[in-house]
Amino acid sequence: MVISRSLRDPRRYFEEIASDRSAEAEGSPVCLYLEITNRCNLLCETCPRTFETLEPPADMDWELFTRIVDQVPNISRAVLHGVGEPMLVEALPRMVRYLKDRGTYVLFNTNGTLMQPKRFKELIDTGLDELRVSLDAADRASYLKVRGKDFFDRIVRDVGKFIAYQKGVGATSPRVSLWLTGMKETVEQLPAFVQLSAAMGVGEVHLQRLVFDEGGYGMARAGLSLFESTQADEVAAIEAA
Ligand code: SF4
């Protein structure tokens, strides 16, 4: 698929390119998304998993993982998360190394609850390129409201320790970033979120859009989304951040 014309509204690219898509993909895939587990230790209000059991809890086994990866040996980029916490998977370091040995850029999102110091060295040694930590709040009370469990202090402490460890051993990867889902409930915390990130030593912050379906669930609802309804005070918070 080639997108040659300019888009009328880049925010709605997904609607505009619909007619350009053929039934059969013409090029080779460049990016692989693998949901290596659907298990999780949080109960986020923004997650479908919290409200509905879609499939029995399971991790992707090594045989299935390699069978998929071996079909695309030249894949450029691999993302090892779906709906579930990748750091719960025992084979995660081996999976990252398997992809890195093929020259693939590897990243995953984590909820940051399992960043114990005993895992720091291994995490770096895998060659992982990017580690995205979904924190979603700048304080403990908001975190609890959005993420469903009281893990804020632990994550801030352990991710901060990981950054310090990385600096101590002179490691430049994985590149660590903090993520906040944009919602009316929390967007005003964005400037404080940036300050928290700096205090933890994390040099990169992302504001991520809230994903929800038509019916909505928990806090994943159109009424809490910023998309196409951002108010002046919310824009001000984003600009201040
Ligand atoms: S950490 Fe991720 S997978 Fe787990 S409940 Fe939250 S959004 Fe869902």
Coordinates of C-alpha atoms and ligand atoms in Angstrom, one line a residue:
M1 CA 0.0 0.0 0.0
V2 CA 1.4 3.4 -0.9
I3 CA -0.1 6.6 0.6
S4 CA 0.9 9.1 -2.1
R5 CA -1.7 11.8 -1.7
S6 CA -1.8 14.2 1.2
L7 CA -4.4 13.5 3.8
R8 CA -7.3 15.9 4.4
D9 CA -7.1 15.3 8.1
P10 CA -4.0 13.5 9.3
R11 CA -5.8 12.7 12.6
R12 CA -8.3 10.6 10.6
Y13 CA -5.8 8.9 8.3
F14 CA -7.3 5.5 9.1
E15 CA -10.6 6.5 7.4
E16 CA -8.9 8.1 4.4
I17 CA -6.7 5.2 3.4
A18 CA -9.4 2.6 3.7
S19 CA -10.0 2.6 -0.1
D20 CA -6.3 2.2 -0.8
R21 CA -6.0 -1.1 1.0
S22 CA -6.1 -4.2 -1.1
A23 CA -7.5 -7.5 0.2
E24 CA -4.1 -9.0 0.0
A25 CA -0.9 -7.4 1.4
E26 CA 1.6 -6.7 -1.4
G27 CA 4.7 -6.0 0.6
S28 CA 6.5 -8.0 3.2
P29 CA 5.6 -7.1 6.8
V30 CA 8.1 -4.7 8.5
C31 CA 6.7 -4.8 12.0
L32 CA 5.6 -7.7 14.1
Y33 CA 3.3 -7.3 17.1
L34 CA 3.3 -10.3 19.4
E35 CA 1.1 -10.6 22.4
I36 CA 3.4 -12.9 24.4
T37 CA 1.0 -13.0 27.3
N38 CA -2.6 -12.0 28.1
R39 CA -1.9 -12.3 31.9
C40 CA -1.6 -9.1 34.0
N41 CA -1.2 -8.1 37.6
L42 CA -3.1 -4.8 37.3
L43 CA -6.8 -3.9 36.9
C44 CA -6.6 -0.7 34.8
E45 CA -9.8 1.2 34.2
T46 CA -8.8 1.8 30.7
C47 CA -8.2 -1.8 29.8
P48 CA -10.8 -4.2 28.2
R49 CA -9.0 -7.1 30.1
T50 CA -10.3 -5.6 33.4
F51 CA -13.9 -5.9 32.3
E52 CA -14.0 -9.0 30.2
T53 CA -12.2 -12.3 30.0
L54 CA -11.5 -12.7 26.2
E55 CA -9.4 -15.8 26.3
P56 CA -8.1 -18.2 29.0
P57 CA -4.9 -16.7 30.6
A58 CA -1.8 -18.0 28.8
D59 CA 1.7 -17.1 27.7
M60 CA 3.0 -17.7 24.2
D61 CA 5.1 -20.8 24.3
W62 CA 8.6 -20.9 22.8
E63 CA 7.6 -23.2 19.9
L64 CA 4.9 -20.8 18.7
F65 CA 7.1 -17.8 19.2
T66 CA 9.9 -19.1 17.1
R67 CA 7.5 -20.5 14.5
I68 CA 6.1 -17.0 14.0
V69 CA 9.4 -15.2 14.1
D70 CA 11.1 -17.6 11.7
Q71 CA 8.5 -16.8 9.0
V72 CA 9.8 -13.2 8.9
P73 CA 13.5 -13.5 9.4
N74 CA 14.2 -9.9 8.2
I75 CA 11.5 -8.2 10.3
S76 CA 12.7 -4.7 11.2
R77 CA 10.8 -4.1 14.4
A78 CA 9.1 -6.3 16.9
V79 CA 6.7 -5.2 19.6
L80 CA 6.2 -7.7 22.4
H81 CA 3.1 -6.5 24.1
G82 CA -0.6 -6.7 23.5
V83 CA -3.2 -6.8 26.3
G84 CA -1.1 -8.3 29.1
E85 CA 2.2 -7.6 31.0
P86 CA 5.2 -8.9 29.1
M87 CA 7.5 -9.0 32.2
L88 CA 5.4 -11.8 33.6
V89 CA 6.7 -14.1 30.8
E90 CA 9.6 -16.2 31.9
A91 CA 11.0 -16.6 28.4
L92 CA 10.9 -12.8 27.7
P93 CA 14.7 -12.3 27.9
R94 CA 15.2 -15.3 25.6
M95 CA 12.6 -13.9 23.2
V96 CA 14.2 -10.5 23.0
R97 CA 17.7 -12.1 22.4
Y98 CA 16.3 -14.3 19.7
L99 CA 15.0 -11.2 17.8
K100 CA 18.1 -9.1 18.5
D101 CA 20.3 -11.9 17.0
R102 CA 18.4 -11.2 13.8
G103 CA 19.1 -7.5 13.9
T104 CA 15.5 -6.6 14.8
Y105 CA 14.6 -3.4 16.8
V106 CA 12.7 -4.7 19.9
L107 CA 10.5 -2.9 22.3
F108 CA 7.6 -3.5 24.7
N109 CA 5.4 -1.6 27.0
T110 CA 5.4 -2.6 30.7
N111 CA 3.4 -1.5 33.6
G112 CA 6.7 -1.3 35.6
T113 CA 5.5 -3.3 38.6
L114 CA 8.1 -6.1 38.0
M115 CA 11.3 -4.0 37.6
Q116 CA 13.1 -5.6 40.5
P117 CA 16.9 -4.8 40.7
K118 CA 17.7 -8.5 40.2
R119 CA 16.4 -8.3 36.7
F120 CA 18.3 -5.1 35.7
K121 CA 21.4 -6.7 34.3
E122 CA 19.5 -9.3 32.3
L123 CA 17.2 -6.7 30.9
I124 CA 20.2 -4.7 29.5
D125 CA 22.0 -7.8 28.4
T126 CA 19.1 -8.9 26.2
G127 CA 19.9 -5.9 23.9
L128 CA 16.4 -4.6 24.2
D129 CA 16.1 -1.3 22.4
E130 CA 13.2 0.4 24.1
L131 CA 11.3 0.0 27.4
R132 CA 8.1 2.0 27.6
V133 CA 6.7 2.3 31.1
S134 CA 2.9 3.0 31.3
L135 CA 2.5 5.0 34.5
D136 CA -0.6 7.0 33.6
A137 CA -0.5 9.3 36.7
A138 CA 1.7 11.7 38.5
D139 CA 0.6 10.8 42.0
R140 CA -0.4 7.8 44.0
A141 CA -4.1 8.5 44.4
S142 CA -4.7 9.1 40.7
Y143 CA -2.6 6.0 39.9
L144 CA -4.8 3.9 42.1
K145 CA -7.9 5.3 40.5
V146 CA -6.7 4.7 36.9
R147 CA -4.6 1.5 37.3
G148 CA -6.6 -0.3 40.0
K149 CA -3.8 -1.2 42.4
D150 CA -1.5 0.7 44.7
F151 CA 1.8 0.3 42.9
F152 CA 2.7 3.9 42.2
D153 CA 5.5 4.3 44.7
R154 CA 7.1 0.9 43.8
I155 CA 7.2 1.7 40.1
V156 CA 8.6 5.2 40.6
R157 CA 11.3 3.7 42.9
D158 CA 12.2 0.8 40.8
V159 CA 12.3 2.5 37.4
G160 CA 14.4 5.3 39.0
K161 CA 16.7 2.6 40.3
F162 CA 17.0 1.1 36.8
I163 CA 17.9 4.4 35.3
A164 CA 20.6 4.9 37.9
Y165 CA 21.9 1.3 37.3
Q166 CA 22.0 1.9 33.6
K167 CA 24.0 5.1 34.1
G168 CA 26.3 3.3 36.5
V169 CA 27.2 0.5 34.0
G170 CA 27.3 2.9 31.1
A171 CA 24.4 1.2 29.2
T172 CA 22.7 3.3 26.6
S173 CA 19.8 0.9 25.9
P174 CA 17.0 0.2 26.5
R175 CA 15.8 3.7 25.9
V176 CA 13.3 4.2 28.7
S177 CA 10.2 6.4 28.4
L178 CA 7.2 7.1 30.6
W179 CA 3.7 7.1 29.2
L180 CA 0.5 8.9 30.3
T181 CA -2.8 8.0 28.7
G182 CA -4.6 11.3 27.8
M183 CA -7.9 11.5 29.7
K184 CA -9.8 14.4 31.1
E185 CA -9.2 12.9 34.5
T186 CA -5.4 13.1 34.3
V187 CA -4.2 15.4 31.5
E188 CA -3.8 18.3 33.9
Q189 CA -1.2 16.2 35.7
L190 CA 1.0 16.3 32.6
P191 CA 3.4 19.1 33.7
A192 CA 3.9 17.2 37.1
F193 CA 4.3 14.0 35.2
V194 CA 7.2 15.6 33.2
Q195 CA 8.8 16.8 36.4
L196 CA 8.4 13.3 38.0
S197 CA 10.0 11.8 34.9
A198 CA 13.0 14.1 35.2
A199 CA 13.3 13.3 38.9
M200 CA 13.4 9.6 38.1
G201 CA 16.1 10.3 35.4
V202 CA 13.8 9.3 32.6
G203 CA 14.4 11.5 29.6
E204 CA 11.3 10.9 27.5
V205 CA 7.6 11.3 28.1
H206 CA 4.7 10.4 25.8
L207 CA 1.1 11.4 25.9
Q208 CA -0.8 8.5 24.5
R209 CA -4.4 8.6 23.2
L210 CA -7.1 6.8 25.0
V211 CA -8.5 3.8 23.1
F212 CA -12.1 2.9 23.6
D213 CA -14.9 1.3 21.7
E214 CA -18.4 2.6 21.0
G215 CA -20.0 1.3 24.2
G216 CA -17.0 2.2 26.4
Y217 CA -15.9 0.5 29.6
G218 CA -14.5 1.7 32.9
M219 CA -12.7 5.0 32.2
A220 CA -12.2 4.2 28.5
R221 CA -15.1 6.3 27.2
A222 CA -15.6 9.0 24.6
G223 CA -16.6 11.4 27.4
L224 CA -13.2 11.1 29.1
S225 CA -11.2 11.2 25.9
L226 CA -9.3 14.3 24.6
F227 CA -9.6 13.3 21.0
E228 CA -11.4 16.1 19.1
S229 CA -12.8 17.5 22.3
T230 CA -9.7 19.0 24.0
Q231 CA -10.6 22.0 26.1
A232 CA -8.6 25.2 26.6
D233 CA -7.3 24.2 30.1
E234 CA -6.3 20.8 28.8
V235 CA -4.4 22.3 25.9
A236 CA -2.7 24.7 28.4
A237 CA -1.6 21.7 30.5
I238 CA -0.2 20.0 27.4
E239 CA 1.6 23.2 26.4
A240 CA 3.0 23.7 29.9
A241 CA 4.3 20.2 29.9
Ligands
SF4_1 S1 -1.2 -3.1 32.7 FE1 -1.8 -3.2 30.6 S2 -2.7 -5.2 30.3 FE2 -2.5 -4.9 32.5 S3 -4.6 -4.2 33.1 FE3 -3.3 -2.3 32.7 S4 -3.6 -1.8 30.5 FE4 -4.4 -4.0 30.8

